[in-house]
Tab-separated table of C-alpha atoms and ligand atoms in Angstrom:
chain	number	residue	atom	x	y	z
W	28	MET	CA	12.761	17.393	29.518
W	29	SER	CA	9.045	16.989	29.534
W	30	GLY	CA	8.706	18.650	26.143
W	31	PRO	CA	6.186	21.245	25.062
W	32	ALA	CA	2.538	20.314	25.229
W	33	PRO	CA	1.375	18.768	21.974
W	34	LYS	CA	-0.564	21.174	19.824
W	35	ARG	CA	-4.212	20.507	19.560
W	36	GLY	CA	-5.357	18.911	16.347
W	37	ARG	CA	-1.971	17.381	15.531
W	38	GLY	CA	-3.282	13.878	15.865
W	39	HIS	CA	-1.829	10.713	17.328
W	40	TRP	CA	-1.570	7.213	16.029
W	41	GLY	CA	-4.617	5.121	16.721
W	42	SER	CA	-2.290	2.551	18.222
W	43	GLN	CA	1.358	1.661	18.502
W	44	VAL	CA	0.790	-0.843	15.735
W	45	GLY	CA	-0.357	2.080	13.600
W	46	PHE	CA	3.029	3.743	14.078
W	47	VAL	CA	4.994	0.591	13.333
W	48	LEU	CA	3.064	-0.025	10.156
W	49	ALA	CA	3.301	3.563	8.987
W	50	ALA	CA	7.008	3.809	9.846
W	51	ALA	CA	7.610	0.471	8.154
W	52	GLY	CA	5.568	1.801	5.236
W	53	SER	CA	7.883	4.796	5.062
W	54	ALA	CA	10.978	2.628	5.297
W	55	VAL	CA	9.950	-0.103	2.879
W	56	GLY	CA	9.784	1.180	-0.649
W	57	LEU	CA	11.821	1.675	-3.782
W	58	GLY	CA	14.835	1.986	-1.499
W	59	ASN	CA	14.575	-1.721	-0.779
W	60	ILE	CA	13.400	-3.061	-4.090
W	61	TRP	CA	14.944	-0.681	-6.631
W	62	ARG	CA	17.882	1.061	-4.913
W	63	PHE	CA	19.237	-1.808	-2.800
W	64	PRO	CA	19.684	-4.275	-5.700
W	65	SER	CA	21.182	-1.636	-7.969
W	66	MET	CA	23.626	-0.559	-5.230
W	67	THR	CA	24.512	-4.156	-4.395
W	68	GLY	CA	25.043	-4.904	-8.067
W	69	GLN	CA	27.396	-1.979	-8.541
W	70	ASN	CA	29.298	-2.402	-5.283
W	71	GLY	CA	30.474	-5.962	-5.285
W	72	GLY	CA	27.556	-8.201	-4.260
W	73	GLY	CA	28.231	-10.123	-1.057
W	74	ALA	CA	30.816	-7.599	0.114
W	75	PHE	CA	28.223	-4.835	-0.098
W	76	LEU	CA	25.607	-6.935	1.685
W	77	LEU	CA	27.979	-7.583	4.577
W	78	VAL	CA	28.970	-3.931	4.986
W	79	TYR	CA	25.328	-2.921	4.625
W	80	LEU	CA	24.175	-5.236	7.415
W	81	LEU	CA	26.953	-3.989	9.687
W	82	CYS	CA	26.058	-0.355	9.000
W	83	VAL	CA	22.383	-1.003	9.684
W	84	ALA	CA	23.052	-2.729	13.002
W	85	LEU	CA	25.834	-0.478	14.297
W	86	ILE	CA	24.996	2.940	12.879
W	87	ALA	CA	21.433	3.122	11.573
W	88	LEU	CA	19.641	1.382	14.447
W	89	PRO	CA	21.037	3.715	17.143
W	90	VAL	CA	20.242	6.732	14.941
W	91	MET	CA	16.722	5.405	14.414
W	92	LEU	CA	16.048	5.351	18.164
W	93	LEU	CA	17.503	8.844	18.473
W	94	GLU	CA	15.301	10.283	15.724
W	95	ILE	CA	12.111	8.745	17.064
W	96	SER	CA	12.869	9.885	20.605
W	97	LEU	CA	13.535	13.499	19.580
W	98	GLY	CA	10.234	13.498	17.702
W	99	ARG	CA	8.239	12.125	20.607
W	100	ALA	CA	9.933	14.357	23.167
W	101	THR	CA	9.179	17.531	21.234
W	102	GLN	CA	5.974	16.537	19.419
W	103	ARG	CA	7.142	18.598	16.456
W	104	ASN	CA	8.377	18.517	12.858
W	105	PRO	CA	12.193	18.658	12.370
W	106	VAL	CA	12.467	22.460	12.393
W	107	GLY	CA	10.112	22.809	15.355
W	108	ALA	CA	11.810	19.987	17.259
W	109	ILE	CA	15.168	21.707	17.072
W	110	ALA	CA	13.682	25.076	17.932
W	111	ALA	CA	11.952	23.510	20.944
W	112	VAL	CA	15.246	22.148	22.298
W	113	ALA	CA	17.537	25.022	21.288
W	114	PRO	CA	15.416	28.131	20.694
W	115	GLY	CA	16.966	30.709	18.425
W	116	SER	CA	20.154	28.752	17.714
W	117	ALA	CA	21.856	28.114	14.389
W	118	TRP	CA	20.874	24.448	14.738
W	119	LYS	CA	17.673	25.482	13.031
W	120	ALA	CA	19.615	25.051	9.800
W	121	LEU	CA	19.650	21.298	10.417
W	122	GLY	CA	15.855	21.332	10.413
W	123	TYR	CA	15.820	23.213	7.116
W	124	LEU	CA	18.370	20.807	5.658
W	125	ALA	CA	15.916	18.036	6.517
W	126	LEU	CA	13.110	19.789	4.645
W	127	VAL	CA	15.197	20.476	1.546
W	128	THR	CA	16.478	16.901	1.543
W	129	GLY	CA	12.940	15.574	1.797
W	130	LEU	CA	11.872	17.671	-1.148
W	131	GLY	CA	14.952	16.655	-3.144
W	132	ILE	CA	14.341	12.945	-2.568
W	133	LEU	CA	10.611	13.270	-3.197
W	134	SER	CA	11.306	14.828	-6.600
W	135	TYR	CA	13.329	12.020	-8.191
W	136	TYR	CA	11.835	9.200	-6.127
W	137	SER	CA	8.458	10.022	-7.671
W	138	VAL	CA	10.019	9.761	-11.123
W	139	ILE	CA	11.102	6.168	-10.443
W	140	ALA	CA	7.740	5.486	-8.822
W	141	GLY	CA	6.154	6.816	-12.010
W	142	LYS	CA	8.152	4.232	-13.933
W	143	VAL	CA	6.773	1.499	-11.686
W	144	LEU	CA	3.283	2.846	-12.339
W	145	THR	CA	3.996	2.704	-16.078
W	146	TYR	CA	4.869	-0.981	-15.815
W	147	LEU	CA	1.670	-1.600	-13.884
W	148	ALA	CA	-0.270	0.055	-16.696
W	149	LEU	CA	1.642	-1.933	-19.349
W	150	TYR	CA	0.846	-5.269	-17.705
W	151	LEU	CA	-2.796	-4.279	-17.271
W	152	ARG	CA	-2.977	-3.561	-20.998
W	153	LYS	CA	-1.308	-6.863	-21.720
W	154	LEU	CA	-3.964	-8.601	-19.639
W	155	PHE	CA	-6.953	-6.805	-21.119
W	156	ILE	CA	-5.995	-6.067	-24.713
W	157	GLY	CA	-3.059	-8.403	-25.181
W	158	GLU	CA	-0.632	-5.638	-26.045
W	159	ALA	CA	3.068	-6.585	-25.705
W	160	VAL	CA	4.876	-5.134	-22.707
W	161	THR	CA	7.416	-2.637	-23.995
W	162	TYR	CA	8.543	0.363	-22.040
W	163	SER	CA	8.747	3.251	-24.478
W	164	GLY	CA	10.408	5.825	-22.232
W	165	ALA	CA	8.714	8.558	-24.285
W	166	THR	CA	8.978	11.964	-22.621
W	167	LEU	CA	5.269	12.519	-22.349
W	168	GLU	CA	4.700	9.098	-20.814
W	169	VAL	CA	7.471	9.514	-18.220
W	170	VAL	CA	6.271	12.987	-17.221
W	171	VAL	CA	2.590	12.041	-17.058
W	172	TYR	CA	3.134	9.009	-14.818
W	173	PHE	CA	5.556	10.958	-12.626
W	174	ALA	CA	2.979	13.734	-12.196
W	175	LEU	CA	0.245	11.185	-11.583
W	176	PHE	CA	2.265	9.596	-8.819
W	177	LEU	CA	2.875	12.958	-7.171
W	178	VAL	CA	-0.832	13.748	-7.281
W	179	LEU	CA	-1.594	10.409	-5.618
W	180	THR	CA	0.887	11.274	-2.864
W	181	VAL	CA	-0.648	14.712	-2.396
W	182	LEU	CA	-4.150	13.247	-2.146
W	183	VAL	CA	-3.113	10.751	0.540
W	184	VAL	CA	-1.253	13.318	2.632
W	185	SER	CA	-4.034	15.861	2.425
W	186	GLY	CA	-6.250	13.215	4.044
W	187	GLY	CA	-4.397	13.719	7.355
W	188	VAL	CA	-2.237	11.621	9.636
W	189	GLN	CA	-4.426	8.687	10.491
W	190	ARG	CA	-6.845	8.319	7.649
W	191	GLY	CA	-4.171	9.144	5.115
W	192	ILE	CA	-1.245	7.006	6.095
W	193	GLU	CA	-2.211	4.327	8.543
W	194	ARG	CA	-4.907	2.812	6.381
W	195	TRP	CA	-2.568	2.155	3.460
W	196	ALA	CA	0.219	0.457	5.321
W	197	LYS	CA	-1.918	-2.007	7.203
W	198	ILE	CA	-2.659	-4.877	4.875
W	199	LEU	CA	-0.536	-4.350	1.832
W	200	MET	CA	3.040	-4.542	3.141
W	201	PRO	CA	2.773	-8.157	4.315
W	202	LEU	CA	1.176	-8.961	0.976
W	203	LEU	CA	4.191	-7.490	-0.801
W	204	VAL	CA	6.443	-9.920	1.040
W	205	VAL	CA	4.215	-12.821	-0.008
W	206	ILE	CA	4.313	-11.917	-3.692
W	207	MET	CA	8.077	-11.355	-3.514
W	208	ALA	CA	8.435	-14.843	-2.102
W	209	ALA	CA	6.640	-16.221	-5.148
W	210	VAL	CA	8.937	-14.329	-7.523
W	211	ILE	CA	11.982	-15.520	-5.570
W	212	VAL	CA	10.936	-19.150	-5.827
W	213	ARG	CA	10.477	-18.753	-9.563
W	214	GLY	CA	13.926	-17.154	-9.925
W	215	LEU	CA	15.644	-19.825	-7.857
W	216	LEU	CA	14.182	-22.560	-10.052
W	217	LEU	CA	15.837	-21.128	-13.171
W	218	PRO	CA	18.950	-23.021	-14.303
W	219	GLY	CA	22.093	-21.160	-13.272
W	220	ALA	CA	20.378	-19.262	-10.461
W	221	MET	CA	22.750	-20.575	-7.791
W	222	ALA	CA	25.624	-18.516	-9.179
W	223	GLY	CA	23.562	-15.449	-8.324
W	224	VAL	CA	22.848	-16.685	-4.814
W	225	ARG	CA	26.542	-17.254	-4.265
W	226	TRP	CA	27.452	-13.839	-5.668
W	227	PHE	CA	24.915	-12.163	-3.374
W	228	LEU	CA	25.912	-14.024	-0.216
W	229	MET	CA	29.657	-14.643	-0.459
W	230	PRO	CA	31.673	-11.520	0.342
W	231	ASP	CA	34.744	-10.831	-1.748
W	232	PHE	CA	36.662	-8.743	0.766
W	233	SER	CA	38.874	-7.179	-1.867
W	234	LYS	CA	35.805	-5.328	-3.136
W	235	ILE	CA	35.401	-3.278	0.046
W	236	THR	CA	36.544	0.260	-0.800
W	237	PRO	CA	35.669	3.664	0.730
W	238	LYS	CA	33.100	4.120	-2.026
W	239	VAL	CA	31.438	0.804	-1.178
W	240	VAL	CA	31.342	1.656	2.524
W	241	LEU	CA	29.828	5.110	1.902
W	242	ASN	CA	27.236	3.623	-0.417
W	243	ALA	CA	26.349	0.894	2.084
W	244	MET	CA	26.019	3.284	4.985
W	245	SER	CA	23.965	5.788	3.013
W	246	GLN	CA	21.796	3.007	1.673
W	247	GLY	CA	21.069	2.121	5.309
W	248	PHE	CA	19.929	5.677	6.044
W	249	PHE	CA	17.956	5.863	2.823
W	250	SER	CA	16.234	2.547	3.272
W	251	LEU	CA	15.304	3.312	6.877
W	252	SER	CA	14.158	6.866	6.068
W	253	LEU	CA	16.763	8.333	8.427
W	254	GLY	CA	18.665	11.590	8.375
W	255	MET	CA	15.912	13.917	7.191
W	256	GLY	CA	13.395	13.863	9.983
W	257	ALA	CA	10.867	11.364	8.631
W	258	MET	CA	11.165	9.073	11.634
W	259	LEU	CA	11.344	12.151	13.849
W	260	THR	CA	8.050	13.389	12.456
W	261	TYR	CA	6.410	9.968	12.741
W	262	GLY	CA	7.781	9.677	16.277
W	263	SER	CA	6.082	12.955	17.106
W	264	TYR	CA	2.752	11.212	16.637
W	265	LEU	CA	3.647	8.596	19.277
W	266	SER	CA	2.418	8.863	22.847
W	267	LYS	CA	4.433	8.333	26.027
W	268	LYS	CA	2.926	4.898	26.491
W	269	ASP	CA	4.485	3.641	23.285
W	270	ASN	CA	7.671	1.601	23.196
W	271	ILE	CA	10.285	3.329	21.028
W	272	LEU	CA	12.803	0.526	21.436
W	273	SER	CA	10.581	-2.236	20.155
W	274	CYS	CA	8.969	-0.068	17.461
W	275	GLY	CA	12.327	1.070	16.121
W	276	THR	CA	13.871	-2.383	16.184
W	277	TRP	CA	10.869	-3.896	14.507
W	278	VAL	CA	10.968	-1.381	11.671
W	279	VAL	CA	14.690	-1.963	11.124
W	280	ALA	CA	14.215	-5.739	11.076
W	281	PHE	CA	11.303	-5.678	8.647
W	282	ASP	CA	12.970	-3.203	6.311
W	283	THR	CA	16.183	-5.227	6.224
W	284	LEU	CA	14.240	-8.405	5.551
W	285	VAL	CA	12.567	-6.824	2.531
W	286	ALA	CA	15.888	-5.550	1.153
W	287	VAL	CA	17.503	-8.976	1.475
W	288	LEU	CA	14.456	-10.576	-0.156
W	289	ALA	CA	14.785	-8.098	-3.015
W	290	GLY	CA	18.350	-9.289	-3.470
W	291	PHE	CA	17.130	-12.866	-3.696
W	292	MET	CA	14.482	-11.771	-6.145
W	293	ILE	CA	16.921	-10.051	-8.515
W	294	PHE	CA	20.378	-11.672	-8.452
W	295	PRO	CA	19.592	-15.347	-9.063
W	296	ALA	CA	17.484	-14.193	-12.025
W	297	VAL	CA	20.250	-11.889	-13.289
W	298	PHE	CA	22.727	-14.744	-13.370
W	299	ALA	CA	20.269	-17.268	-14.769
W	300	LEU	CA	18.999	-14.999	-17.528
W	301	GLY	CA	22.309	-13.423	-18.437
W	302	GLY	CA	22.016	-9.831	-17.252
W	303	ASP	CA	24.575	-7.410	-15.854
W	304	PRO	CA	24.332	-7.034	-12.049
W	305	ALA	CA	26.073	-3.655	-12.349
W	306	ALA	CA	23.435	-2.231	-14.694
W	307	GLY	CA	22.576	0.431	-12.107
W	308	SER	CA	19.259	2.182	-11.753
W	309	THR	CA	17.644	0.256	-14.621
W	310	LEU	CA	18.555	-3.150	-13.140
W	311	ILE	CA	15.189	-4.233	-11.769
W	312	PHE	CA	13.362	-2.986	-14.852
W	313	GLN	CA	15.605	-5.118	-17.046
W	314	VAL	CA	15.372	-8.251	-14.938
W	315	LEU	CA	11.812	-8.451	-13.635
W	316	PRO	CA	9.954	-8.352	-16.991
W	317	LYS	CA	12.128	-11.276	-18.117
W	318	VAL	CA	11.261	-13.226	-14.976
W	319	PHE	CA	7.538	-12.512	-15.332
W	320	GLY	CA	7.730	-13.337	-19.040
W	321	GLY	CA	8.765	-16.932	-18.387
W	322	MET	CA	6.554	-17.508	-15.368
W	323	PRO	CA	3.228	-19.336	-15.450
W	324	GLY	CA	0.569	-16.710	-14.726
W	325	GLY	CA	3.357	-14.159	-15.034
W	326	VAL	CA	1.118	-11.328	-16.209
W	327	LEU	CA	-1.083	-11.583	-13.142
W	328	VAL	CA	1.908	-11.892	-10.827
W	329	ALA	CA	3.442	-8.838	-12.509
W	330	ILE	CA	0.254	-6.844	-12.016
W	331	VAL	CA	0.012	-7.717	-8.325
W	332	PHE	CA	3.731	-7.121	-7.825
W	333	PHE	CA	3.859	-3.724	-9.543
W	334	PHE	CA	0.647	-2.678	-7.807
W	335	LEU	CA	2.094	-3.512	-4.394
W	336	LEU	CA	5.383	-1.854	-5.288
W	337	CYS	CA	3.416	1.281	-6.179
W	338	VAL	CA	1.738	1.152	-2.783
W	339	ALA	CA	5.094	0.629	-1.041
W	340	ALA	CA	6.515	3.603	-2.942
W	341	LEU	CA	3.424	5.614	-2.078
W	342	THR	CA	3.736	5.038	1.671
W	343	SER	CA	7.345	6.261	1.299
W	344	THR	CA	6.586	9.386	-0.752
W	345	VAL	CA	3.774	10.079	1.709
W	346	SER	CA	6.316	10.190	4.534
W	347	LEU	CA	8.604	12.486	2.558
W	348	LEU	CA	5.750	14.869	1.833
W	349	GLU	CA	4.400	14.566	5.377
W	350	VAL	CA	7.627	15.895	6.908
W	351	VAL	CA	7.634	19.038	4.807
W	352	THR	CA	3.884	19.450	5.267
W	353	ALA	CA	4.131	19.150	9.070
W	354	TYR	CA	6.541	22.090	8.999
W	355	PHE	CA	4.219	24.384	7.060
W	356	VAL	CA	1.207	23.340	9.119
W	357	ASP	CA	2.894	23.560	12.552
W	358	GLU	CA	5.295	26.442	12.100
W	359	ARG	CA	3.741	28.551	9.378
W	360	GLY	CA	0.087	28.012	10.160
W	361	TRP	CA	-0.739	26.978	6.588
W	362	SER	CA	-3.715	24.745	6.013
W	363	ARG	CA	-2.948	21.126	5.191
W	364	ARG	CA	-4.473	21.426	1.750
W	365	ARG	CA	-2.521	24.517	0.820
W	366	SER	CA	0.717	22.973	2.135
W	367	VAL	CA	0.463	19.671	0.291
W	368	TRP	CA	-0.519	21.150	-3.062
W	369	SER	CA	2.198	23.822	-2.926
W	370	ILE	CA	4.924	21.361	-1.947
W	371	GLY	CA	3.667	18.908	-4.557
W	372	LEU	CA	3.956	21.590	-7.222
W	373	VAL	CA	7.531	22.412	-6.199
W	374	ALA	CA	8.429	18.708	-6.233
W	375	LEU	CA	6.967	18.455	-9.733
W	376	ILE	CA	9.117	21.310	-11.009
W	377	VAL	CA	12.283	20.087	-9.282
W	378	GLY	CA	11.610	16.551	-10.510
W	379	LEU	CA	11.156	17.418	-14.184
W	380	PRO	CA	14.876	17.268	-15.064
W	381	SER	CA	15.021	13.789	-13.472
W	382	ALA	CA	12.068	12.770	-15.612
W	383	PHE	CA	13.852	14.186	-18.676
W	384	HIS	CA	16.916	12.146	-17.768
W	385	LEU	CA	14.808	9.007	-17.706
W	386	ALA	CA	13.265	9.973	-21.020
W	387	GLY	CA	16.754	10.238	-22.509
W	388	ILE	CA	16.800	13.974	-23.123
W	389	SER	CA	20.140	15.751	-23.173
W	390	PRO	CA	21.764	17.415	-21.376
W	391	TRP	CA	19.872	15.877	-18.432
W	392	GLN	CA	20.847	12.364	-19.382
W	393	SER	CA	24.502	13.022	-20.111
W	394	MET	CA	25.563	15.557	-17.475
W	395	THR	CA	28.114	14.318	-14.940
W	396	LEU	CA	28.938	15.371	-11.395
W	397	PHE	CA	30.606	13.507	-8.504
W	398	GLY	CA	31.282	10.657	-10.919
W	399	LYS	CA	27.543	10.169	-11.539
W	400	THR	CA	25.987	10.456	-14.967
W	401	GLY	CA	22.535	11.896	-15.473
W	402	PHE	CA	20.433	14.282	-13.430
W	403	LEU	CA	18.499	11.632	-11.502
W	404	ASP	CA	21.646	9.775	-10.437
W	405	ILE	CA	23.256	13.038	-9.366
W	406	MET	CA	20.182	13.982	-7.321
W	407	ASP	CA	20.187	10.523	-5.756
W	408	PHE	CA	23.835	10.880	-4.790
W	409	VAL	CA	23.503	14.399	-3.394
W	410	TRP	CA	20.267	13.937	-1.423
W	411	GLY	CA	20.054	10.174	-0.977
W	412	ASN	CA	23.723	9.644	-0.077
W	413	LEU	CA	25.484	12.787	1.097
W	414	SER	CA	22.677	14.765	2.619
W	415	LEU	CA	21.247	11.872	4.643
W	416	ALA	CA	24.687	10.978	6.005
W	417	ILE	CA	25.371	14.619	6.896
W	418	GLY	CA	21.905	14.970	8.447
W	419	SER	CA	22.410	11.860	10.586
W	420	LEU	CA	25.853	13.020	11.660
W	421	LEU	CA	24.577	16.460	12.659
W	422	LEU	CA	21.645	14.901	14.492
W	423	CYS	CA	24.082	12.888	16.618
W	424	VAL	CA	26.184	15.985	17.312
W	425	PHE	CA	23.047	17.939	18.176
W	426	ALA	CA	21.969	15.245	20.614
W	427	ILE	CA	25.417	15.059	22.192
W	428	ALA	CA	26.103	18.777	22.450
W	429	VAL	CA	22.691	20.385	22.855
W	430	TRP	CA	19.845	18.081	23.740
W	431	GLY	CA	21.866	15.712	25.931
W	432	LEU	CA	22.096	11.967	25.428
W	433	ASN	CA	20.774	11.341	28.909
W	434	ARG	CA	17.591	13.187	28.082
W	435	ALA	CA	17.320	11.221	24.881
W	436	ALA	CA	17.865	7.966	26.751
W	437	ASP	CA	15.280	8.997	29.362
W	438	GLU	CA	12.804	9.626	26.581
W	439	ILE	CA	13.373	6.176	25.101
W	440	GLU	CA	13.065	4.578	28.518
W	441	ILE	CA	9.560	6.016	28.994
W	442	GLY	CA	7.364	3.230	27.734
W	443	ALA	CA	10.348	0.888	27.247
W	444	PRO	CA	11.594	-0.243	30.687
W	445	ALA	CA	13.775	-2.903	29.062
W	446	PHE	CA	15.884	-0.096	27.586
W	447	ALA	CA	17.434	0.455	31.036
W	448	ALA	CA	19.747	-2.474	30.395
W	449	LEU	CA	20.829	-1.197	26.972
W	450	ARG	CA	21.087	2.452	27.862
W	451	GLY	CA	24.829	2.567	28.434
W	452	ALA	CA	25.550	0.792	25.175
W	453	TRP	CA	23.191	3.040	23.221
W	454	VAL	CA	24.716	6.219	24.645
W	455	PHE	CA	28.169	4.897	23.771
W	456	PHE	CA	27.102	4.201	20.187
W	457	VAL	CA	25.453	7.570	19.623
W	458	ARG	CA	28.301	9.444	21.310
W	459	TRP	CA	31.214	7.653	19.669
W	460	VAL	CA	30.533	4.937	17.157
W	461	CYS	CA	27.896	6.639	14.981
W	462	PRO	CA	29.322	10.155	14.628
W	463	ILE	CA	32.924	9.049	14.233
W	464	SER	CA	32.199	6.367	11.696
W	465	ILE	CA	29.847	8.592	9.671
W	466	ALA	CA	32.421	11.397	9.685
W	467	VAL	CA	35.287	9.101	8.741
W	468	ILE	CA	33.314	7.391	5.971
W	469	LEU	CA	32.191	10.727	4.520
W	470	ALA	CA	35.679	12.197	4.717
W	471	THR	CA	37.449	9.201	3.205
W	472	LYS	CA	35.164	9.171	0.215
W	473	LEU	CA	34.847	12.914	-0.296
W	474	PHE	CA	38.415	13.975	0.282
W	475	GLY	CA	39.953	10.798	-1.030
W	476	LEU	CA	41.813	10.109	2.199
W	477	GLY	CA	41.429	6.361	1.889
V	10	LIG	N1	12.973	4.665	2.945
V	10	LIG	C1	12.231	4.800	1.736
V	10	LIG	C2	12.583	3.656	0.805
V	10	LIG	O1	13.373	2.838	1.158
V	10	LIG	C3	12.422	6.135	1.076
V	10	LIG	C4	12.173	7.236	2.028
V	10	LIG	C5	10.987	7.605	2.544
V	10	LIG	C6	13.137	8.043	2.641
V	10	LIG	N2	11.146	8.619	3.441
V	10	LIG	C7	12.450	8.899	3.508
V	10	LIG	C8	14.492	8.101	2.526
V	10	LIG	C9	13.150	9.809	4.278
V	10	LIG	C10	15.185	9.028	3.303
V	10	LIG	C11	14.533	9.855	4.175
V	10	LIG	O2	12.087	3.570	-0.257
């Protein structure tokens, strides 16, 4: 399929490097530095890492290539892409699921990002007025920083594809890796740190349960921004000259590197300083201040680190907002400004209960569902785990049954001649390995078959 002609004014990346950086910017974020360590800590350390790496290589990477190729072939947002391939079919619902999921994730993700912003502000105050760093968690503070972060996201996205997104990702992501390396070295030098390294790297196979496998697989989708059309939308800004195979693989490799580095940043320090690896979503906020506290120049390192983490989170929330925005701009003819501010407002309203959870307000903090406690954790499970897995599964089925895997493979091969050799394997993975394993993992956890 040659795909519909791109609409005028949609914009393309200035270069293939622009796509890789922006897609890596979308992928690398709180998912790597906040969610990955807390998941690893709660799901058995080395066992989780092993399952995670397998899921990324065997399930997420093939899905990544599929999402990017559908985006480039159709030059559309998720809803438009599906409508372009299967006009008037019920598959449209998959596109809408993507939009709702994006909004759901954006809402609570911005709350955590607001917490990161709070820490940045606390360390700046420490530097300039010597005030001690204590996170108050007061309602007003949580809500204000959450709203501030959403406004930042809205401002970047309203700037448009190139100026808005590309510029941010370019210099700052490599810098994040550098500062993480410094924090890792500091953590490894602490007495007792090796126990943490061992715990993170040595799999205890008895810890691998259906819950661990579902969490690892979903963490792969979450971390790589898959299953809700983010990579599809970014792929729609690629041109036929660009190499989907190398772009996709590069993004997966970089994102996985950052997640593993985050593990090395957190777990040696947890063991050395006597924390609980299973502390959950507060883990990094418990550990990092302690590490910075005992580090020479720690306040400055903390400021640079939290600043870069804010930027990493911002390039991720930008991609979440961009997907939903592209729909309203392309399909509904809304202006960019109107779209971003409206969606931002909805995300603010939907995110408030998550902010109240973080601020310790009942019933938001104490409610339970699916074995999760608190509104934010429930949202994270529903949208970040279930919905992304379901979205990825349906995308595979859509490609098998409607679009055609040969068309998808043809699309990847344009601009990536080397893909010819891998084509058979990729088709096999997307036809069999990905859908069956996602379905089995979802079913075993949800219906307790395992
Ligand atoms: N991948 C990002 C992270 O790791 C979060 C994110 C951005 C995302 N866009 C997404 C997750 C789309 C799922 C789908 O922080």
